[in-house]
Amino acid sequence: MIESPYWWTTVGGLWSDAGTAPPALAGTKCDVAIVGGGYTGLSAARTLARAGASVLVLERERAGWGASSRNGGQVLTGLKVEPAALVARYGESRARALFEVSLESIAVLESLITSEAIECDYETSGHLLAACKPSHFAAFRDEQALLSRTFNHRVELVSRDDQRAELGSDLYHGLMIDERSRGINPARYVAGLAAAARRAGATLVEGAAVGRVAPRGARWSVATSCGDVDAGDVLMATNGYTDDAAPELRRRLIPIGSYIIVTAPLDAPLANALLPRRRMAFDSKHFLYYFRLTPDRRLLFGGRAEFSRPDAGTTRRAAAILERGMAEVFPDLHGTRVEFAWGGNVAFTRDQMPHAGRLKGAYYAAGYCGHGVAMATYLGALVARRLGGEAVSHPLLDDSSDGFAAIPFYRGDPWFLPLAGAYYRVLDLIQ
C-alpha cells in the first residue's frame, strides 16, 4: 500500500521528493507576499498579478502539497452548516445569500477552468447524500422542502426501494440527489492553477518555509528559510497548515485529519454497479464516509476515521478503519486490494463557516470545513480584490480588523479532538 495521495500519480510526479533548490530570497521586494501555495494562495496570486501587482507565493513544500491535492475531489453545493441551521442562525435573507455564495463559487471555478484551459477531469455528475437511518431520510423531506421554498434550490429524493439505481449498497435508507455538485481531480486542478498564476506574472517559490511575519513600518518583513522578504502586504493562505508564523490566525483554525483510501482499478461492471451515475457521494453521519469513482474506475473512500493529525501511524490505523467501512457499505468490495492511503488537514472554524478579511494587518482566507475546492478558489480571488484596493462587500468578508472570533483557551494545539471524536460517535449512535 502506497502511503501518499493517489492523485499525485496523475500529475507526472509533481509532488515527488526530487526538486531544485529554492532561490535565495534575501532582499527581495514585492507588492504582496502570499504564504501558502494551495487553492487560496494561487487563486489570489493569479487575481493580483492580473491586476498588475508583483506577487510572491511562498510555499513550504510544493504547490498544492497540502489539502489542495489531498482532498476527495468533491465540489459540493452548500456549506458545512446545513440549510436549516443557516436559517436558524442568520435568518432567511442572509442564509439565502450565504447559500448562493456556494453556488457562485462553483460557477467561478468552472469559469476559471474554462478560461485557463485546465485539464482536471471535471465531472458534472452531481452528488448523493445517503441516509444512515430512516429518521435521517425523513429529515431529508424537510430539507428538500426548505431548499425549494427558501433557497430556490431543487433536490430529488430516492427511496430505499429505488436507491440501487444510484448506489450499489443496501446499507442506507434512501438518498437525496443534488445535480449541481461536481467532481474534479484536485491535483491536476491545483497544478493547472499554479501554471495560471505563473502565466499571470506571479512568482511561486517552493521549499520556502515562512517562520515569521511581522510589520516593519508601512510594510512587512517575511522571514523565510531562503532569506527575508520585504512586502507591501501579506496574505496568509495556510488554512489547515497554519503554524506559529501566524499565531493569531492559528487560534481561530482547528486542523482536523481527514483520511482516504483508494482501491486497485475495478472491473467496469462492478464499478458501474457501485455508483451507476458516477456521483460524488457521502452519508449523513457526523463521523461520515464519502466516496466516488476515479476516472480509471478505482473507488476512493474517505472519512474522519480518526480525530487526530495525520502521520504514518494514524494513516495506517485510519486506512484499516476505512477499509472495514468500505466493505460495510459495499460488501462486494470485501477483500479488494487497497493501493493508496493518505491523510491531510481540514481546517474548521468555531462557527463552521469560511472567513476572509484582515487580522492584525495581514490578510487571510481560511476555514473551509471540508468544502474548499471551489470556496478556496473563490475566496482567494475575493480577498485579493480587496487587498488590491477594491471596495468589496461580501457576506464572507470580515470587516473587523480583529478578524473572526478566536476559540477560547486555544493556541493552535487541538488537544480536544479525541473528546470531540467521542462526542460525535455518541451522536451517531443516538440521533
Short mmCIF file of C-alpha atoms in Angstrom, two decimals:
data_model
loop_
_atom_site.label_atom_id
_atom_site.label_comp_id
_atom_site.label_asym_id
_atom_site.label_seq_id
_atom_site.Cartn_x
_atom_site.Cartn_y
_atom_site.Cartn_z
CA MET A 1 0.00 0.00 0.00
CA ILE A 2 1.36 3.40 -1.03
CA GLU A 3 1.03 5.99 1.74
CA SER A 4 0.70 9.06 -0.43
CA PRO A 5 -2.21 10.52 -2.44
CA TYR A 6 -3.39 8.61 -5.46
CA TRP A 7 -3.93 11.95 -7.20
CA TRP A 8 -0.17 12.60 -7.22
CA THR A 9 0.29 9.74 -9.67
CA THR A 10 -1.83 11.62 -12.24
CA VAL A 11 0.35 14.74 -12.47
CA GLY A 12 3.70 13.36 -13.61
CA GLY A 13 5.46 13.29 -10.27
CA LEU A 14 4.92 16.98 -9.48
CA TRP A 15 4.86 16.19 -5.75
CA SER A 16 7.84 13.85 -5.66
CA ASP A 17 10.70 14.50 -3.23
CA ALA A 18 13.08 15.44 -6.03
CA GLY A 19 13.35 19.08 -6.98
CA THR A 20 15.63 22.03 -7.47
CA ALA A 21 16.85 24.08 -4.53
CA PRO A 22 14.79 27.22 -3.87
CA PRO A 23 16.37 30.54 -4.81
CA ALA A 24 17.88 32.95 -2.32
CA LEU A 25 15.24 35.50 -1.37
CA ALA A 26 17.19 37.86 0.90
CA GLY A 27 16.50 41.43 -0.15
CA THR A 28 13.55 40.51 -2.40
CA LYS A 29 10.79 43.11 -2.58
CA CYS A 30 7.22 42.59 -3.74
CA ASP A 31 3.84 44.24 -3.55
CA VAL A 32 2.24 41.18 -1.97
CA ALA A 33 3.72 38.11 -0.30
CA ILE A 34 1.34 35.16 -0.13
CA VAL A 35 2.12 32.47 2.41
CA GLY A 36 0.76 29.15 1.15
CA GLY A 37 0.63 27.76 -2.38
CA GLY A 38 -2.72 25.94 -2.35
CA TYR A 39 -6.04 26.92 -3.94
CA THR A 40 -6.42 30.06 -1.84
CA GLY A 41 -2.94 31.44 -2.38
CA LEU A 42 -2.69 30.56 -6.07
CA SER A 43 -6.13 31.97 -6.86
CA ALA A 44 -5.24 35.18 -5.05
CA ALA A 45 -1.86 35.35 -6.80
CA ARG A 46 -3.47 34.99 -10.21
CA THR A 47 -6.01 37.72 -9.44
CA LEU A 48 -3.42 40.15 -8.06
CA ALA A 49 -0.88 39.53 -10.82
CA ARG A 50 -3.52 40.06 -13.49
CA ALA A 51 -4.22 43.43 -11.87
CA GLY A 52 -0.55 44.39 -12.18
CA ALA A 53 0.81 43.66 -8.69
CA SER A 54 4.18 42.00 -8.12
CA VAL A 55 3.28 38.81 -6.24
CA LEU A 56 5.49 36.29 -4.47
CA VAL A 57 3.91 33.00 -3.36
CA LEU A 58 5.90 31.26 -0.62
CA GLU A 59 5.23 27.54 -0.24
CA ARG A 60 6.99 25.38 2.35
CA GLU A 61 6.57 22.18 0.31
CA ARG A 62 5.36 22.04 -3.29
CA ALA A 63 2.45 23.95 -4.82
CA GLY A 64 -0.76 22.28 -3.66
CA TRP A 65 1.09 19.78 -1.44
CA GLY A 66 -1.48 20.07 1.38
CA ALA A 67 -5.24 19.74 1.22
CA SER A 68 -5.35 21.10 -2.33
CA SER A 69 -4.00 17.81 -3.72
CA ARG A 70 -5.13 15.51 -0.89
CA ASN A 71 -8.91 16.01 -0.87
CA GLY A 72 -11.51 13.74 -2.38
CA GLY A 73 -12.21 15.99 -5.35
CA GLN A 74 -15.84 16.63 -4.40
CA VAL A 75 -17.11 20.08 -5.39
CA LEU A 76 -20.32 20.37 -3.41
CA THR A 77 -23.19 22.81 -3.23
CA GLY A 78 -23.91 24.38 0.13
CA LEU A 79 -21.72 24.96 3.17
CA LYS A 80 -20.74 22.84 6.15
CA VAL A 81 -23.60 24.46 8.10
CA GLU A 82 -26.80 22.82 6.88
CA PRO A 83 -29.62 24.91 5.36
CA ALA A 84 -31.95 24.72 8.37
CA ALA A 85 -29.11 25.75 10.70
CA LEU A 86 -28.22 28.63 8.37
CA VAL A 87 -31.77 29.94 8.60
CA ALA A 88 -31.92 29.49 12.37
CA ARG A 89 -28.60 31.28 12.85
CA TYR A 90 -28.79 34.09 10.31
CA GLY A 91 -32.42 34.45 9.22
CA GLU A 92 -33.79 33.64 5.78
CA SER A 93 -32.33 36.57 3.84
CA ARG A 94 -28.71 36.16 4.95
CA ALA A 95 -28.95 32.36 4.84
CA ARG A 96 -30.10 32.59 1.24
CA ALA A 97 -27.20 34.89 0.39
CA LEU A 98 -24.70 32.53 2.00
CA PHE A 99 -26.10 29.51 0.18
CA GLU A 100 -25.93 31.43 -3.10
CA VAL A 101 -22.24 32.08 -2.44
CA SER A 102 -21.63 28.32 -2.52
CA LEU A 103 -23.25 28.11 -5.96
CA GLU A 104 -21.42 31.20 -7.17
CA SER A 105 -18.10 29.68 -6.07
CA ILE A 106 -18.76 26.65 -8.29
CA ALA A 107 -19.60 28.93 -11.21
CA VAL A 108 -16.36 30.86 -10.65
CA LEU A 109 -14.40 27.60 -10.51
CA GLU A 110 -15.93 26.41 -13.79
CA SER A 111 -15.20 29.75 -15.47
CA LEU A 112 -11.57 29.64 -14.34
CA ILE A 113 -11.10 26.06 -15.53
CA THR A 114 -12.54 27.01 -18.92
CA SER A 115 -10.66 30.29 -19.36
CA GLU A 116 -7.32 28.79 -18.33
CA ALA A 117 -7.94 25.50 -20.21
CA ILE A 118 -7.12 23.41 -17.12
CA GLU A 119 -7.36 19.67 -17.75
CA CYS A 120 -8.58 18.28 -14.43
CA ASP A 121 -11.16 15.56 -15.16
CA TYR A 122 -14.03 17.89 -14.26
CA GLU A 123 -17.32 16.00 -13.91
CA THR A 124 -20.87 17.40 -13.78
CA SER A 125 -22.28 14.30 -12.11
CA GLY A 126 -23.97 15.80 -9.04
CA HIS A 127 -23.87 14.34 -5.54
CA LEU A 128 -25.88 11.96 -3.44
CA LEU A 129 -26.38 12.10 0.31
CA ALA A 130 -27.18 8.69 1.82
CA ALA A 131 -29.41 8.39 4.89
CA CYS A 132 -27.82 6.27 7.61
CA LYS A 133 -31.15 5.83 9.44
CA PRO A 134 -34.84 6.01 8.46
CA SER A 135 -35.15 9.16 10.59
CA HIS A 136 -32.43 10.79 8.51
CA PHE A 137 -34.40 10.16 5.32
CA ALA A 138 -37.47 11.70 6.97
CA ALA A 139 -35.32 14.75 7.70
CA PHE A 140 -34.36 14.83 4.01
CA ARG A 141 -38.01 15.55 3.20
CA ASP A 142 -37.96 18.61 5.42
CA GLU A 143 -34.68 19.75 3.90
CA GLN A 144 -35.98 19.26 0.38
CA ALA A 145 -38.97 21.49 1.18
CA LEU A 146 -36.77 24.13 2.82
CA LEU A 147 -34.30 24.17 -0.07
CA SER A 148 -37.15 24.67 -2.53
CA ARG A 149 -39.09 27.26 -0.50
CA THR A 150 -36.27 29.40 0.90
CA PHE A 151 -33.28 28.79 -1.38
CA ASN A 152 -34.99 28.04 -4.72
CA HIS A 153 -32.72 25.01 -4.95
CA ARG A 154 -34.04 21.73 -6.29
CA VAL A 155 -33.02 18.31 -4.98
CA GLU A 156 -34.61 14.90 -5.53
CA LEU A 157 -35.31 12.13 -3.05
CA VAL A 158 -34.85 8.44 -3.84
CA SER A 159 -36.43 5.86 -1.56
CA ARG A 160 -34.57 2.87 -0.18
CA ASP A 161 -36.53 0.62 -2.54
CA ASP A 162 -35.23 2.54 -5.55
CA GLN A 163 -31.76 3.56 -4.44
CA ARG A 164 -29.93 0.78 -6.31
CA ALA A 165 -30.34 2.87 -9.46
CA GLU A 166 -27.99 5.38 -7.82
CA LEU A 167 -25.94 3.44 -5.26
CA GLY A 168 -24.93 -0.21 -5.15
CA SER A 169 -25.49 -0.59 -1.41
CA ASP A 170 -28.31 -1.72 0.84
CA LEU A 171 -26.79 -0.17 3.96
CA TYR A 172 -28.60 3.15 3.61
CA HIS A 173 -32.24 4.19 3.94
CA GLY A 174 -32.76 6.44 0.94
CA LEU A 175 -30.91 9.21 -0.83
CA MET A 176 -31.04 12.91 -1.58
CA ILE A 177 -29.70 13.86 -5.02
CA ASP A 178 -28.29 17.27 -5.93
CA GLU A 179 -27.47 17.60 -9.62
CA ARG A 180 -25.47 20.84 -9.22
CA SER A 181 -22.43 19.40 -7.44
CA ARG A 182 -19.30 18.48 -9.36
CA GLY A 183 -16.20 16.28 -9.29
CA ILE A 184 -12.57 17.12 -10.00
CA ASN A 185 -9.05 15.72 -9.94
CA PRO A 186 -7.72 18.08 -7.24
CA ALA A 187 -4.03 17.61 -8.01
CA ARG A 188 -4.42 18.25 -11.73
CA TYR A 189 -6.54 21.28 -10.91
CA VAL A 190 -4.05 22.82 -8.48
CA ALA A 191 -1.22 22.15 -10.93
CA GLY A 192 -3.20 24.00 -13.59
CA LEU A 193 -3.99 26.83 -11.17
CA ALA A 194 -0.29 27.19 -10.32
CA ALA A 195 0.53 27.40 -14.02
CA ALA A 196 -2.20 30.02 -14.50
CA ALA A 197 -0.82 32.12 -11.63
CA ARG A 198 2.65 31.97 -13.16
CA ARG A 199 1.30 32.94 -16.59
CA ALA A 200 -0.36 35.95 -14.99
CA GLY A 201 3.04 37.05 -13.69
CA ALA A 202 3.12 35.73 -10.12
CA THR A 203 6.34 34.18 -8.79
CA LEU A 204 5.97 30.88 -6.97
CA VAL A 205 8.82 29.76 -4.71
CA GLU A 206 8.59 26.19 -3.43
CA GLY A 207 10.62 24.92 -0.48
CA ALA A 208 10.45 28.34 1.21
CA ALA A 209 9.25 27.85 4.77
CA VAL A 210 7.97 31.02 6.45
CA GLY A 211 8.99 31.34 10.10
CA ARG A 212 7.83 34.83 10.97
CA VAL A 213 5.64 37.57 9.53
CA ALA A 214 5.96 40.99 11.16
CA PRO A 215 5.09 44.58 10.30
CA ARG A 216 8.03 46.88 9.55
CA GLY A 217 6.87 50.45 9.25
CA ALA A 218 4.28 50.63 6.49
CA ARG A 219 5.49 47.31 5.01
CA TRP A 220 6.06 43.72 6.15
CA SER A 221 9.10 41.60 6.85
CA VAL A 222 8.58 37.95 5.94
CA ALA A 223 11.32 35.70 7.30
CA THR A 224 11.74 32.55 5.21
CA SER A 225 14.19 29.67 5.10
CA CYS A 226 15.59 31.32 1.95
CA GLY A 227 16.04 34.81 3.39
CA ASP A 228 13.89 37.76 4.40
CA VAL A 229 11.34 39.26 2.01
CA ASP A 230 10.13 42.87 2.09
CA ALA A 231 6.42 43.01 1.15
CA GLY A 232 3.88 45.76 0.89
CA ASP A 233 1.08 43.44 2.04
CA VAL A 234 0.79 39.87 3.26
CA LEU A 235 -1.88 37.25 2.65
CA MET A 236 -1.90 34.18 4.90
CA ALA A 237 -3.30 31.29 2.82
CA THR A 238 -2.24 28.38 5.03
CA ASN A 239 -5.66 27.10 6.19
CA GLY A 240 -5.26 23.65 7.85
CA TYR A 241 -1.47 24.01 7.90
CA THR A 242 -1.33 27.35 9.73
CA ASP A 243 1.56 27.44 12.22
CA ASP A 244 3.35 29.89 14.53
CA ALA A 245 4.13 32.21 11.64
CA ALA A 246 0.50 33.38 12.07
CA PRO A 247 -0.31 32.81 15.78
CA GLU A 248 -3.49 34.90 15.79
CA LEU A 249 -4.91 33.06 12.79
CA ARG A 250 -3.85 29.74 14.28
CA ARG A 251 -6.05 30.47 17.34
CA ARG A 252 -9.05 30.57 15.00
CA LEU A 253 -8.47 27.41 12.95
CA ILE A 254 -8.75 23.79 14.09
CA PRO A 255 -6.81 21.34 11.90
CA ILE A 256 -8.68 18.03 11.71
CA GLY A 257 -7.31 14.98 9.97
CA SER A 258 -9.26 13.53 7.09
CA TYR A 259 -8.23 10.20 5.57
CA ILE A 260 -8.71 8.46 2.24
CA ILE A 261 -8.10 5.05 0.74
CA VAL A 262 -8.21 4.16 -2.95
CA THR A 263 -8.64 0.67 -4.35
CA ALA A 264 -6.96 -1.01 -7.29
CA PRO A 265 -8.85 -0.43 -10.58
CA LEU A 266 -12.20 -2.25 -10.58
CA ASP A 267 -13.80 -4.19 -13.41
CA ALA A 268 -16.21 -1.97 -15.32
CA PRO A 269 -19.39 -3.90 -14.37
CA LEU A 270 -18.51 -3.73 -10.66
CA ALA A 271 -17.59 -0.04 -10.77
CA ASN A 272 -20.79 0.77 -12.64
CA ALA A 273 -22.84 -1.14 -10.08
CA LEU A 274 -21.34 0.79 -7.14
CA LEU A 275 -22.12 4.28 -8.47
CA PRO A 276 -24.08 3.91 -11.71
CA ARG A 277 -24.14 7.67 -12.41
CA ARG A 278 -20.67 8.42 -11.05
CA ARG A 279 -21.99 10.84 -8.46
CA MET A 280 -19.96 12.26 -5.61
CA ALA A 281 -21.33 10.54 -2.50
CA PHE A 282 -21.34 10.94 1.27
CA ASP A 283 -23.56 9.81 4.12
CA SER A 284 -25.48 11.51 6.91
CA LYS A 285 -23.36 10.55 9.93
CA HIS A 286 -21.34 13.07 11.92
CA PHE A 287 -18.41 10.65 11.51
CA LEU A 288 -19.25 10.48 7.84
CA TYR A 289 -17.96 8.44 4.93
CA TYR A 290 -17.52 9.97 1.48
CA PHE A 291 -16.75 8.12 -1.73
CA ARG A 292 -16.58 8.36 -5.51
CA LEU A 293 -15.13 6.67 -8.57
CA THR A 294 -11.90 7.93 -10.13
CA PRO A 295 -11.57 8.23 -13.92
CA ASP A 296 -9.71 4.89 -14.02
CA ARG A 297 -12.51 3.09 -12.09
CA ARG A 298 -10.97 2.96 -8.63
CA LEU A 299 -13.15 3.55 -5.61
CA LEU A 300 -11.98 6.45 -3.46
CA PHE A 301 -13.35 6.08 0.08
CA GLY A 302 -12.67 8.62 2.82
CA GLY A 303 -13.80 9.96 6.15
CA ARG A 304 -12.91 11.34 9.56
CA ALA A 305 -11.68 7.93 10.63
CA GLU A 306 -9.63 9.47 13.44
CA PHE A 307 -9.93 12.90 15.04
CA SER A 308 -6.18 13.36 15.07
CA ARG A 309 -3.40 14.86 12.99
CA PRO A 310 -2.21 12.68 10.12
CA ASP A 311 1.09 10.86 10.49
CA ALA A 312 2.32 7.42 9.45
CA GLY A 313 0.74 5.67 12.43
CA THR A 314 -2.65 7.38 12.27
CA THR A 315 -2.81 6.97 8.50
CA ARG A 316 -2.40 3.20 8.79
CA ARG A 317 -4.98 2.97 11.58
CA ALA A 318 -7.38 5.16 9.64
CA ALA A 319 -6.85 3.09 6.49
CA ALA A 320 -7.83 -0.07 8.37
CA ILE A 321 -10.97 1.65 9.69
CA LEU A 322 -11.89 2.91 6.24
CA GLU A 323 -11.30 -0.47 4.63
CA ARG A 324 -13.77 -2.03 7.08
CA GLY A 325 -16.22 0.81 6.40
CA MET A 326 -15.88 0.36 2.65
CA ALA A 327 -16.70 -3.35 2.96
CA GLU A 328 -19.69 -2.49 5.15
CA VAL A 329 -21.06 -0.06 2.56
CA PHE A 330 -20.10 -2.24 -0.41
CA PRO A 331 -19.87 -5.93 0.58
CA ASP A 332 -18.81 -6.78 -2.98
CA LEU A 333 -15.52 -4.99 -2.26
CA HIS A 334 -14.58 -7.18 0.68
CA GLY A 335 -11.01 -8.30 0.07
CA THR A 336 -10.42 -5.78 -2.73
CA ARG A 337 -6.84 -4.56 -2.70
CA VAL A 338 -6.31 -1.05 -1.33
CA GLU A 339 -3.41 0.53 -3.21
CA PHE A 340 -3.27 4.05 -1.69
CA ALA A 341 -3.88 5.56 1.73
CA TRP A 342 -3.18 9.07 2.99
CA GLY A 343 -4.37 11.84 5.24
CA GLY A 344 -4.43 15.61 5.32
CA ASN A 345 -5.64 18.52 7.41
CA VAL A 346 -9.06 20.11 7.04
CA ALA A 347 -9.41 23.49 8.78
CA PHE A 348 -12.54 24.08 10.86
CA THR A 349 -13.63 27.33 12.47
CA ARG A 350 -15.64 27.82 15.65
CA ASP A 351 -18.81 28.62 13.66
CA GLN A 352 -18.04 26.10 10.89
CA MET A 353 -18.07 28.88 8.30
CA PRO A 354 -15.31 30.07 5.94
CA HIS A 355 -13.87 33.50 6.60
CA ALA A 356 -11.73 36.07 4.79
CA GLY A 357 -10.54 39.52 5.71
CA ARG A 358 -7.79 41.16 7.70
CA LEU A 359 -6.34 40.19 11.07
CA LYS A 360 -3.70 42.32 12.82
CA GLY A 361 -2.98 43.96 9.50
CA ALA A 362 -2.39 40.78 7.48
CA TYR A 363 -5.00 39.45 5.07
CA TYR A 364 -6.30 35.88 5.28
CA ALA A 365 -8.85 33.46 3.82
CA ALA A 366 -9.45 30.11 5.51
CA GLY A 367 -11.78 27.74 7.35
CA TYR A 368 -13.47 25.85 4.53
CA CYS A 369 -14.55 22.95 6.76
CA GLY A 370 -14.21 20.32 4.05
CA HIS A 371 -15.89 22.40 1.30
CA GLY A 372 -12.75 24.04 -0.01
CA VAL A 373 -12.18 23.24 -3.68
CA ALA A 374 -14.50 25.89 -5.09
CA MET A 375 -14.72 28.11 -1.99
CA ALA A 376 -10.96 28.46 -1.52
CA THR A 377 -10.58 29.39 -5.19
CA TYR A 378 -13.42 31.89 -4.84
CA LEU A 379 -12.37 33.47 -1.53
CA GLY A 380 -8.73 33.66 -2.60
CA ALA A 381 -9.74 35.80 -5.58
CA LEU A 382 -12.21 37.81 -3.49
CA VAL A 383 -9.77 38.75 -0.75
CA ALA A 384 -7.21 39.57 -3.44
CA ARG A 385 -9.61 42.11 -4.90
CA ARG A 386 -10.00 43.77 -1.52
CA LEU A 387 -6.24 43.62 -0.97
CA GLY A 388 -5.80 45.36 -4.32
CA GLY A 389 -7.89 48.29 -3.14
CA GLU A 390 -11.32 47.35 -4.48
CA ALA A 391 -14.23 48.19 -2.14
CA VAL A 392 -15.64 44.67 -1.98
CA SER A 393 -18.61 43.94 0.27
CA HIS A 394 -19.44 40.28 0.75
CA PRO A 395 -21.16 38.02 3.33
CA LEU A 396 -17.94 36.05 3.94
CA LEU A 397 -15.59 39.03 4.20
CA ASP A 398 -14.94 40.09 7.80
CA ASP A 399 -14.91 43.87 8.10
CA SER A 400 -13.39 43.93 11.61
CA SER A 401 -9.63 44.45 11.85
CA ASP A 402 -9.67 41.78 14.57
CA GLY A 403 -11.00 39.16 12.18
CA PHE A 404 -13.44 36.47 13.22
CA ALA A 405 -13.71 35.12 16.74
CA ALA A 406 -10.83 33.18 18.25
CA ILE A 407 -11.51 29.93 20.10
CA PRO A 408 -11.28 30.43 23.87
CA PHE A 409 -8.37 28.73 25.67
CA TYR A 410 -6.91 27.58 22.33
CA ARG A 411 -3.48 28.36 20.89
CA GLY A 412 -3.40 26.03 17.92
CA ASP A 413 -2.85 22.62 19.53
CA PRO A 414 -6.20 20.80 19.19
CA TRP A 415 -5.89 18.75 22.40
CA PHE A 416 -9.67 18.35 22.50
CA LEU A 417 -10.05 16.42 19.23
CA PRO A 418 -10.26 12.95 20.83
CA LEU A 419 -13.05 14.26 23.08
CA ALA A 420 -14.85 15.76 20.11
CA GLY A 421 -14.49 12.48 18.23
CA ALA A 422 -16.02 10.55 21.12
CA TYR A 423 -18.88 13.06 21.32
CA TYR A 424 -19.72 12.71 17.63
CA ARG A 425 -19.55 8.93 17.81
CA VAL A 426 -22.17 9.04 20.57
CA LEU A 427 -24.34 11.38 18.49
CA ASP A 428 -24.16 8.94 15.57
CA LEU A 429 -25.49 6.23 17.89
CA ILE A 430 -28.39 8.17 19.36
CA GLN A 431 -29.52 10.50 16.56
#
